[in-house]
XYZ file of C-alpha atoms in Angstrom:
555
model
C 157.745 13.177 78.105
C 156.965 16.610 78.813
C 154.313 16.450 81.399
C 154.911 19.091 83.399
C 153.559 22.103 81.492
C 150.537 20.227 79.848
C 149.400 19.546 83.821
C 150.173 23.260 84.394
C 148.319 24.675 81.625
C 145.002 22.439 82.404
C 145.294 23.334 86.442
C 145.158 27.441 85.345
C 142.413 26.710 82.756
C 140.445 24.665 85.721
C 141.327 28.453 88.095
C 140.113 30.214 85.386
C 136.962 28.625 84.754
C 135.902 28.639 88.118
C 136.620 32.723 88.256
C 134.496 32.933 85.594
C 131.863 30.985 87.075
C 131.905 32.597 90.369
C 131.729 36.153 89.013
C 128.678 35.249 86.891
C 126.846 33.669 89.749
C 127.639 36.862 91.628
C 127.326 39.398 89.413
C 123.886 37.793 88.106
C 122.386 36.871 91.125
C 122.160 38.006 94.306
C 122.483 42.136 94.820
C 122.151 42.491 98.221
C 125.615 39.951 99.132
C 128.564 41.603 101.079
C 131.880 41.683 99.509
C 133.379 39.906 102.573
C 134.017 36.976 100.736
C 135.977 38.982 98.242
C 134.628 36.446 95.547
C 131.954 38.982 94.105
C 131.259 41.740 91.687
C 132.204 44.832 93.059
C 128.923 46.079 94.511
C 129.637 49.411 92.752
C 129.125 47.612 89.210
C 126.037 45.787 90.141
C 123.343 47.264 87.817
C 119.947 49.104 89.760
C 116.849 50.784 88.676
C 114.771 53.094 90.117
C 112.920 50.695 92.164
C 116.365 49.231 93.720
C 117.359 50.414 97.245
C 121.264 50.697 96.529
C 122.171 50.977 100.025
C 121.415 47.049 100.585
C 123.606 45.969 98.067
C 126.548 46.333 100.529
C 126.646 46.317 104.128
C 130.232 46.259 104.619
C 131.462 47.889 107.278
C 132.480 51.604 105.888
C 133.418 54.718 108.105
C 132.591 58.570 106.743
C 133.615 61.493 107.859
C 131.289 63.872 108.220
C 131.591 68.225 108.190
C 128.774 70.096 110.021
C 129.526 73.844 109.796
C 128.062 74.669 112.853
C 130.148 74.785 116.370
C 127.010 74.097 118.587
C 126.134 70.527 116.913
C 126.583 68.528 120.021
C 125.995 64.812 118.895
C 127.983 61.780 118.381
C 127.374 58.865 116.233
C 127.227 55.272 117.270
C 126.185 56.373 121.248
C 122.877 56.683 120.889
C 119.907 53.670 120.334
C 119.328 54.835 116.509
C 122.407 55.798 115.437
C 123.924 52.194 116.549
C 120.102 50.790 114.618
C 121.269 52.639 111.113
C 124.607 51.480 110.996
C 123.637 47.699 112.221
C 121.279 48.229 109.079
C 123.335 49.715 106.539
C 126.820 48.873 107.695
C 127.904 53.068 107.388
C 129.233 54.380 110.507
C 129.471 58.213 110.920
C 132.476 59.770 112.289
C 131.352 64.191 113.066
C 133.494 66.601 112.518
C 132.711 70.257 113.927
C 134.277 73.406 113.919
C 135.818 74.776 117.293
C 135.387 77.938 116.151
C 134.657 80.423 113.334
C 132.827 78.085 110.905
C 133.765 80.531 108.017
C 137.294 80.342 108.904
C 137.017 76.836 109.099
C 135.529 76.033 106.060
C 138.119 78.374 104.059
C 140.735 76.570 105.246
C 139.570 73.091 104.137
C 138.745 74.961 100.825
C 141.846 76.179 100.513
C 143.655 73.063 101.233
C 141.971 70.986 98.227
C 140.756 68.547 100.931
C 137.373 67.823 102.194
C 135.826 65.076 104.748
C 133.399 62.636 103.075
C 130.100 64.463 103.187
C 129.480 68.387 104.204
C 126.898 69.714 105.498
C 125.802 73.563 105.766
C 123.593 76.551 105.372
C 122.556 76.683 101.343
C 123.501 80.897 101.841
C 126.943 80.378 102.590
C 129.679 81.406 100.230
C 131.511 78.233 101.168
C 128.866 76.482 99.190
C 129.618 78.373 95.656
C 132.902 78.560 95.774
C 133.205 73.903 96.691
C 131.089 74.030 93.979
C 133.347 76.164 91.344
C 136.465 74.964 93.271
C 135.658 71.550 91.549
C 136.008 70.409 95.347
C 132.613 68.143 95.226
C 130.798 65.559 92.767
C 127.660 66.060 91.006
C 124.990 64.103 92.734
C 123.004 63.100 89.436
C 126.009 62.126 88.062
C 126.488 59.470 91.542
C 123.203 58.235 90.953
C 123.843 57.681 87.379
C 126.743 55.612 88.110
C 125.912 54.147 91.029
C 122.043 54.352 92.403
C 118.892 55.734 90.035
C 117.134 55.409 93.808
C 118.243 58.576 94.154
C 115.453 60.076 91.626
C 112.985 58.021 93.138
C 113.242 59.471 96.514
C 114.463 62.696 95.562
C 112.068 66.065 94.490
C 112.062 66.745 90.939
C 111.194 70.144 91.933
C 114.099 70.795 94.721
C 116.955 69.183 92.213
C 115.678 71.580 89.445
C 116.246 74.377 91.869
C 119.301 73.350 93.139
C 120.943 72.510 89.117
C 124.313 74.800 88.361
C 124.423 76.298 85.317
C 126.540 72.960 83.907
C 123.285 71.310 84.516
C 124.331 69.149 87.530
C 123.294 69.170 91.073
C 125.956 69.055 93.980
C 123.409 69.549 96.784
C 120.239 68.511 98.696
C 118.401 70.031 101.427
C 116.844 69.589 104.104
C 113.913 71.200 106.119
C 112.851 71.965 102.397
C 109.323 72.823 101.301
C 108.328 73.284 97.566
C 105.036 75.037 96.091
C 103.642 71.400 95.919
C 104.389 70.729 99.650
C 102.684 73.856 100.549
C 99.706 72.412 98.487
C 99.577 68.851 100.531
C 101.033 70.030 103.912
C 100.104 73.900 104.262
C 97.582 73.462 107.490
C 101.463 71.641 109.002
C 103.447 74.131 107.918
C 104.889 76.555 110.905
C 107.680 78.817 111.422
C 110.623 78.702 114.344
C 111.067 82.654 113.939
C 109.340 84.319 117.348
C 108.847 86.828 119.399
C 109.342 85.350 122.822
C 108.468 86.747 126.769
C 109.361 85.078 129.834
C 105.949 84.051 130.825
C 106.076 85.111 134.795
C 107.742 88.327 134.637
C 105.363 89.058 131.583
C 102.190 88.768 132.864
C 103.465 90.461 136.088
C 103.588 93.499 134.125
C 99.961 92.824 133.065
C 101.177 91.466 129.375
C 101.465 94.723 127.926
C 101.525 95.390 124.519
C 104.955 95.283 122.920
C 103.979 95.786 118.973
C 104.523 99.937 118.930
C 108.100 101.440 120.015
C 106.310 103.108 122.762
C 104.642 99.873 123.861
C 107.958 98.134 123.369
C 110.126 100.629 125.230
C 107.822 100.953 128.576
C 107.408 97.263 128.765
C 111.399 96.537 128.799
C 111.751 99.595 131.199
C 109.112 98.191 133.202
C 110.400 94.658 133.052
C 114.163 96.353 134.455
C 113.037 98.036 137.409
C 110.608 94.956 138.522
C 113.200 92.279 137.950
C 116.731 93.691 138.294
C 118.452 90.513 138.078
C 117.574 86.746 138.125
C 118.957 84.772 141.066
C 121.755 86.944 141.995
C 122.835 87.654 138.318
C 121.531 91.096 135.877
C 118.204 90.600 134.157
C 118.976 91.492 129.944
C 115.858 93.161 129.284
C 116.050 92.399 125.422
C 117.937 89.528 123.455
C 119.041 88.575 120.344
C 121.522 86.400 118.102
C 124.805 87.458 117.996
C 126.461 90.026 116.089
C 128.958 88.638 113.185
C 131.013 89.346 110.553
C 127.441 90.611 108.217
C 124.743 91.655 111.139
C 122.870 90.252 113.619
C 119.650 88.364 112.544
C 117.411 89.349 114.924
C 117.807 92.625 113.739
C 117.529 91.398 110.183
C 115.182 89.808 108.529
C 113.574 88.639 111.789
C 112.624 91.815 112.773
C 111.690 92.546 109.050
C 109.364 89.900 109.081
C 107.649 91.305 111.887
C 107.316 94.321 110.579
C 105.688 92.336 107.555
C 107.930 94.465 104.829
C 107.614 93.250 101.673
C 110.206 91.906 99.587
C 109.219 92.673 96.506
C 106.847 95.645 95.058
C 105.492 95.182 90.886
C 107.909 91.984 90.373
C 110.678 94.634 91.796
C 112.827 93.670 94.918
C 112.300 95.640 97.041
C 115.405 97.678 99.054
C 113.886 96.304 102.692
C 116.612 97.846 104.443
C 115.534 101.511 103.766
C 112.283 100.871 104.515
C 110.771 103.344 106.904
C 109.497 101.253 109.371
C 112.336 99.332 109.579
C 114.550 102.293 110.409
C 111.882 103.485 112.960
C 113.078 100.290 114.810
C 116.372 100.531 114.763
C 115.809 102.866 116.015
C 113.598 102.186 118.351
C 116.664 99.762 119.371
C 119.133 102.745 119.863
C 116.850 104.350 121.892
C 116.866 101.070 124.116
C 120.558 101.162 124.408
C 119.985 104.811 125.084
C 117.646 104.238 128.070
C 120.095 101.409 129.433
C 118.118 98.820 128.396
C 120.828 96.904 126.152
C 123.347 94.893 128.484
C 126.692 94.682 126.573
C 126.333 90.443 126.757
C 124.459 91.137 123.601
C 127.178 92.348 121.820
C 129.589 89.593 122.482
C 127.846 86.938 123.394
C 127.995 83.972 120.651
C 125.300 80.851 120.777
C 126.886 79.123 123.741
C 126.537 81.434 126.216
C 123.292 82.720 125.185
C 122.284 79.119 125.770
C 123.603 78.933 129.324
C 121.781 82.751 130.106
C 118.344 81.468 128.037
C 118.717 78.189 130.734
C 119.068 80.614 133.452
C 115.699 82.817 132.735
C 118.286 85.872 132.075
C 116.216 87.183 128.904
C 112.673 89.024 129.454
C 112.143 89.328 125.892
C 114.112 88.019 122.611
C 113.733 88.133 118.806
C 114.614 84.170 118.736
C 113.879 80.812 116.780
C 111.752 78.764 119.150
C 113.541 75.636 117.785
C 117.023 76.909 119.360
C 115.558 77.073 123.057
C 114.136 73.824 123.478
C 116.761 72.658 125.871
C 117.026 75.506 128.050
C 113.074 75.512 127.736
C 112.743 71.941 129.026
C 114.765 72.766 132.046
C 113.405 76.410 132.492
C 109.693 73.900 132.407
C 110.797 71.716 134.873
C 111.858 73.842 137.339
C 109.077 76.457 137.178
C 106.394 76.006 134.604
C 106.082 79.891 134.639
C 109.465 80.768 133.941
C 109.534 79.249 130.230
C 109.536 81.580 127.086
C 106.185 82.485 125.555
C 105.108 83.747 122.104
C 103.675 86.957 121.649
C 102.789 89.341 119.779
C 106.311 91.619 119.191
C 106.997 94.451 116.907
C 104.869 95.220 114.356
C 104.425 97.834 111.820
C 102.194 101.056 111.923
C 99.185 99.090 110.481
C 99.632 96.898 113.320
C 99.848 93.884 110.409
C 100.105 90.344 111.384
C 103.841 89.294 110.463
C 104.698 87.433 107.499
C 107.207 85.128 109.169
C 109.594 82.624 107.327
C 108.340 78.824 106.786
C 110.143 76.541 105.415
C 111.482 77.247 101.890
C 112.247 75.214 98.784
C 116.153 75.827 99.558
C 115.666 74.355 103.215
C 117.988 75.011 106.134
C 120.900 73.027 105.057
C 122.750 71.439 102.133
C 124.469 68.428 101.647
C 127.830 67.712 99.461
C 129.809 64.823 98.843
C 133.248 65.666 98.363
C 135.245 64.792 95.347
C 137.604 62.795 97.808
C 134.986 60.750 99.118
C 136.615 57.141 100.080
C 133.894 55.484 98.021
C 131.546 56.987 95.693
C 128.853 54.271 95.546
C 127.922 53.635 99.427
C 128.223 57.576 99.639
C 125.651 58.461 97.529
C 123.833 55.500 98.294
C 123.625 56.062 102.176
C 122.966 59.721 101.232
C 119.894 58.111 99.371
C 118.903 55.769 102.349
C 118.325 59.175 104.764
C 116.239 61.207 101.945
C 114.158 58.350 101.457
C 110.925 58.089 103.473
C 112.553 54.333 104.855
C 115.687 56.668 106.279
C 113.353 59.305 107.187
C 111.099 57.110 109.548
C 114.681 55.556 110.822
C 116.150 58.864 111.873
C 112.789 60.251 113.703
C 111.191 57.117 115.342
C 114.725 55.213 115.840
C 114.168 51.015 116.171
C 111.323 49.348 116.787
C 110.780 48.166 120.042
C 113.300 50.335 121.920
C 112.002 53.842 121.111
C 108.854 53.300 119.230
C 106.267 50.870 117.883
C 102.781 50.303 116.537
C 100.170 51.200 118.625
C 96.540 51.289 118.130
C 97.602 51.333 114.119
C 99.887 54.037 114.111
C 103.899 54.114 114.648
C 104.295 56.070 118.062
C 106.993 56.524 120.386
C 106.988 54.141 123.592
C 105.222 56.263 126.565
C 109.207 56.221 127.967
C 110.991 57.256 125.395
C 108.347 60.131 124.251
C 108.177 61.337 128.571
C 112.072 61.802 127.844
C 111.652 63.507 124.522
C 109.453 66.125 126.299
C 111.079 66.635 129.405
C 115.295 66.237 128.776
C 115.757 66.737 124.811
C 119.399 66.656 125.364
C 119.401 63.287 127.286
C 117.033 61.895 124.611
C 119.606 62.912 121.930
C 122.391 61.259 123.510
C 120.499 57.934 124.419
C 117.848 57.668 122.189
C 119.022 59.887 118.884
C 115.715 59.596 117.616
C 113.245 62.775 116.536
C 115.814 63.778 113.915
C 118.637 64.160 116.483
C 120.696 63.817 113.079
C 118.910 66.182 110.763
C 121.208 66.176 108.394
C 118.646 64.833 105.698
C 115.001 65.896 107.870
C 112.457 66.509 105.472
C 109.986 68.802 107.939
C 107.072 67.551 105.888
C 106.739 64.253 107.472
C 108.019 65.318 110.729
C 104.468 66.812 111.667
C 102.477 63.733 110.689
C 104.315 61.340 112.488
C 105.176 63.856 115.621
C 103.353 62.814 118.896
C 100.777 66.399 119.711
C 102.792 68.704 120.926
C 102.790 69.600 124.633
C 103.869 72.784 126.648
C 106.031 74.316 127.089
C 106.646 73.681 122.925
C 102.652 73.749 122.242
C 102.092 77.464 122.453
C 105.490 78.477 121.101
C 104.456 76.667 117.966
C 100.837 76.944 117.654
C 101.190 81.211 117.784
C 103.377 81.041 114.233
C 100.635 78.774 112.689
C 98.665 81.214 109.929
C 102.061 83.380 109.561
C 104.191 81.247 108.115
C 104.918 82.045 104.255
C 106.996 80.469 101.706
C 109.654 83.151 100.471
C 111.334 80.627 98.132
C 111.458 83.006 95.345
C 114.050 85.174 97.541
C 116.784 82.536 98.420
C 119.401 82.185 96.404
C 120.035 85.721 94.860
C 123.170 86.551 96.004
C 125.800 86.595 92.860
C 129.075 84.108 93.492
C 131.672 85.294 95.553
C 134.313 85.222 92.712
C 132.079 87.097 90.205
C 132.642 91.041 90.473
C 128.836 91.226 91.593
C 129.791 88.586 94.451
C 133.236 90.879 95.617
C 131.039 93.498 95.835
C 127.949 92.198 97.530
C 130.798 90.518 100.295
C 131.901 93.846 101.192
C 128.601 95.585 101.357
C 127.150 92.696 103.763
C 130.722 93.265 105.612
C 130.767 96.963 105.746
C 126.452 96.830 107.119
C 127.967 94.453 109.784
C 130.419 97.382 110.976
C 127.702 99.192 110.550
C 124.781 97.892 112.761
C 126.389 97.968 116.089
C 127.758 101.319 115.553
C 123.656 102.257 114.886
C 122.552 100.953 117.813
C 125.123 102.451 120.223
C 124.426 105.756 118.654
C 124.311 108.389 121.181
C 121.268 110.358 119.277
C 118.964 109.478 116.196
C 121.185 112.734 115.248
C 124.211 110.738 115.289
C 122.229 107.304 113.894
C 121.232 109.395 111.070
C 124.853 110.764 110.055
C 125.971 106.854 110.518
C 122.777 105.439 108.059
C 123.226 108.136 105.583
C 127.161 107.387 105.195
C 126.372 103.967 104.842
C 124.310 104.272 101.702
C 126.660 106.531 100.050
C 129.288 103.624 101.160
C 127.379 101.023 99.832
C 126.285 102.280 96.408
C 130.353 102.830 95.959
C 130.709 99.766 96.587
C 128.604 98.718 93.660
C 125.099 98.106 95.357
C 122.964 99.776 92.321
C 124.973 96.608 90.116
C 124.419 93.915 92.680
C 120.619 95.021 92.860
C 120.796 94.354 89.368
C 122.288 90.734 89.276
C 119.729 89.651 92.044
C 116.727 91.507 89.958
C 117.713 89.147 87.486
C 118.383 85.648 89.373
C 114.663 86.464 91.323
C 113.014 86.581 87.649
C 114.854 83.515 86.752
C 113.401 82.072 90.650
C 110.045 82.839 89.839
C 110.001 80.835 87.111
C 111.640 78.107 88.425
C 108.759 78.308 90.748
C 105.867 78.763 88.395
C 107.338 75.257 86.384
C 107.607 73.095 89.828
C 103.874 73.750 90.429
C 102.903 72.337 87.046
């Protein structure tokens, strides 16, 4: 008599059977389904090892936003031939997001707004980094790969996550352009730095390539190079050029110039103070007495990296303390318009020894690091697509691109195709946007590989980097010292890097080493107010803890 329920109750028992059955086929079997169906294990929940590329459990289309804290990154994703490749293969789409202006101010305000794009990317030294970090504003990456993808320790450096753990143990970041004692081991005769001392080749050997490595040398040439080539096609010739002063310095007039000098920093497991070094105040004030001799233009002073771009792509600069790597535009079209007005390498300031520098190579804390933030729209394809780029299969992707339309094998070995590499060496900005290949996005580069699969370099890039090759040196032990902005060692170390940034202009426009003497000693009696002797102290400390950090990655 009463039907009705006893059919109702077996048709939901027949439903629920089949649910069962469908999520134990798919939850069992096959990993590397898309959810499209919707009748699946969530691909988050789907069990890996080590051996088990997460990234091609789920291909579903997925769109992150992306933070790169620099102004000047150009690129878009999804325009160019490998870009479109990477997200055919992984289903992630990448949608940029750059500053228009002041990175710092930039990244404060997303900091202090609790809200963060997918992934960020920027320099390891920048505050912004600590205080994400203690702002509970981004997600432990071991803890992701825990969860989600143990891949992540297989392509990953034991060494470089040990390096980059907090004090709570976890790691929020990875780097790129990253070298560790062990990759010095296995890659040192590779290993090359961007930081150069760079001559525009005509008007250089015009002058009979004088030697530039004593003040006196230095001074004549630029004088020399003035009154030969006033200006460069209608416009003033800037004898000397540098990066731009900021909020902290300039870093030409930093550490590059430090380098070159080949100052130490350290002395007997002591850091040393390089900033009161003699030789380094000899040249700034060797600087000042450039200015002096009118042989600073005032573009130096306000220029920021756009400009200098345009002026580097109109020969403007005889000399410049400069990365090679941040030319190679303007180089290419400096090369193809006159082979002899492209930037050479020489030999540039040096110390009263004359000593070869001791330039920057790549260090175990890279260039850039890489966050995913704690709002990240989904937690598994994140750290699994962050995965797929560190991994040698993602590293292969992002230089060569796809097989067939920018590279393939030839003779045995993966090359790029004669049209795509004639475009690499002659427009790097039109390869970027139609090709994206040669770590266009190098977010995730590891600069290890990047020499054995790069094609021989060619001029006008050859000489640039085959004059750093024997001066490059690891100065791992040095990143990393300053104390966290929040920490009364971090207030204080802000506002002496602030109050040297006042500083170094006012040295260099100095009417008289009289007057750059009263501005330098004021300074240090400003500084060490501000708590200098105690921030000496804190970093002291964090470069022991470095060394040793150091001394257990080569075991």
């Amino acid at each position: 008599m009463n039907k009705k329920p006893k059919l109702k109750n077996l048709l939901m028992l027949m439903i629920a059977t089949v649910l069962v059955f469908t999520t134990a086929c798919s939850s069992g079997g096959n990993k590397n389904a898309n959810k499209e169906e919707g009748n699946e294990a969530p691909a988050e929940q789907v069990k890996l090892t080590q051996d088990d590329k997460g990234w091609e459990v789920d291909k579903t289309p997925i769109t992150f936003d992306w933070y790169i804290n620099f102004s000047w990154f150009p690129n878009k994703w999804g325009v160019d031939a490998t870009s479109k490749y990477i997200t055919e293969k992984t289903g992630v789409n990448v949608n940029f997001i750059v500053p228009a202006g002041n990175e710092a101010e930039k990244m404060n305000t997303m900091i202090a707004s609790g809200s963060l794009p997918d992934f960020i990317t920027l320099g390891w030294y920048e505050e912004a980094v600590k205080k994400m970090i203690e702002g509970d504003l981004v997600l432990p990456l071991n803890e992701l790969a825990d969860q989600y993808d143990p891949y992540f320790y297989k392509v990953t450096d034991p060494a470089k996550l040990s390096w980059y753990k907090q004090e709570d143990g976890n790691v929020y970041g990875y780097p790129n352009s990253s070298s560790s004692p062990k990759d010095y081991e296995k890659f040192g005769d590779n290993i090359t730095s961007t930081q150069t001392f760079l001559v525009r080749k005509d008007m250089y050997e015009a002058l009979g390539s004088p030697d530039m490595r004593t003040p006196e040398g230095f001074l004549k040439t630029l004088e020399a190079a003035k009154k030969m080539y006033p200006d460069v096609n209608g416009q003033p010739l800037i004898p000397l050029g540098m990066y731009d002063f900021n909020d902290t310095g300039n870093a030409s007039l930093q550490h590059y110039i430090q380098n070159f000098l080949a100052i130490p920093y350290d002395k007997d497991g002591q850091l040393y103070d390089r900033n009161t070094d003699p030789e380094y105040v000899k040249w700034l004030k060797t600087v000042r007495q450039a200015n002096e001799n009118g042989l600073l233009a005032k573009d130096i002073f306000i220029d920021k990296r756009p400009q200098m771009e345009e002026k580097i792509a109109q020969g403007r600069y005889f000399a410049m303390l400069y990365s090679r790597s941040d030319l190679a535009n303007q180089q290419n079209a400096l090369f193809a318009n006159d082979p002899n007005s492209i930037y050479i390498a020489v030999d540039g300031p040096a110390n009263a020894n004359l000593d070869q520098p001791t330039l920057a190579g790549p260090s175990i804390s890279g260039w850039t690091v890489t966050l995913i933030s704690k709002n990240v729209k989904d937690k598994a394809r994140a750290i699994r697509f962050l995965d797929y780029l560190i991994s040698e299969e993602g590293q292969h992707d992002t230089f060569f691109g796809k097989q067939g339309v920018t590279w393939d094998n030839i003779d045995g070995k993966d090359q790029f195709l004669p049209e795509a590499l004639n475009l690499l060496n002659t427009d790097r900005g039109a390869f970027d946007k139609q090709l994206g290949a040669s770590h266009t996005f190098w977010m995730m580069m590891d600069t290890n590989l990047t020499p054995i699969w790069s094609p021989p370099a060619v001029e006008p890039f050859k000489q640039l980097e085959d004059w750093t090759r024997g001066k490059a040196k690891s100065l791992s032990e040095f990143d990393q010292l300053n104390p966290t902005g929040t920490s009364e060692e971090g207030i204080m170390n802000t506002k002496i890097d602030q109050e040297f940034g006042k500083v170094l202009p006012k040295l260099v426009l100095a009417k008289s080493d009289a007057e750059f003497d009263k501005i330098w000693n004021e300074f240090l009696k400003k500084r060490e107010s501000l708590g200098f002797s105690k921030v000496q102290a804190y970093k002291q400390k964090q470069y022991e803890i470095n060394v040793a950090k150091l001394a257990e990655a080569t075991k």
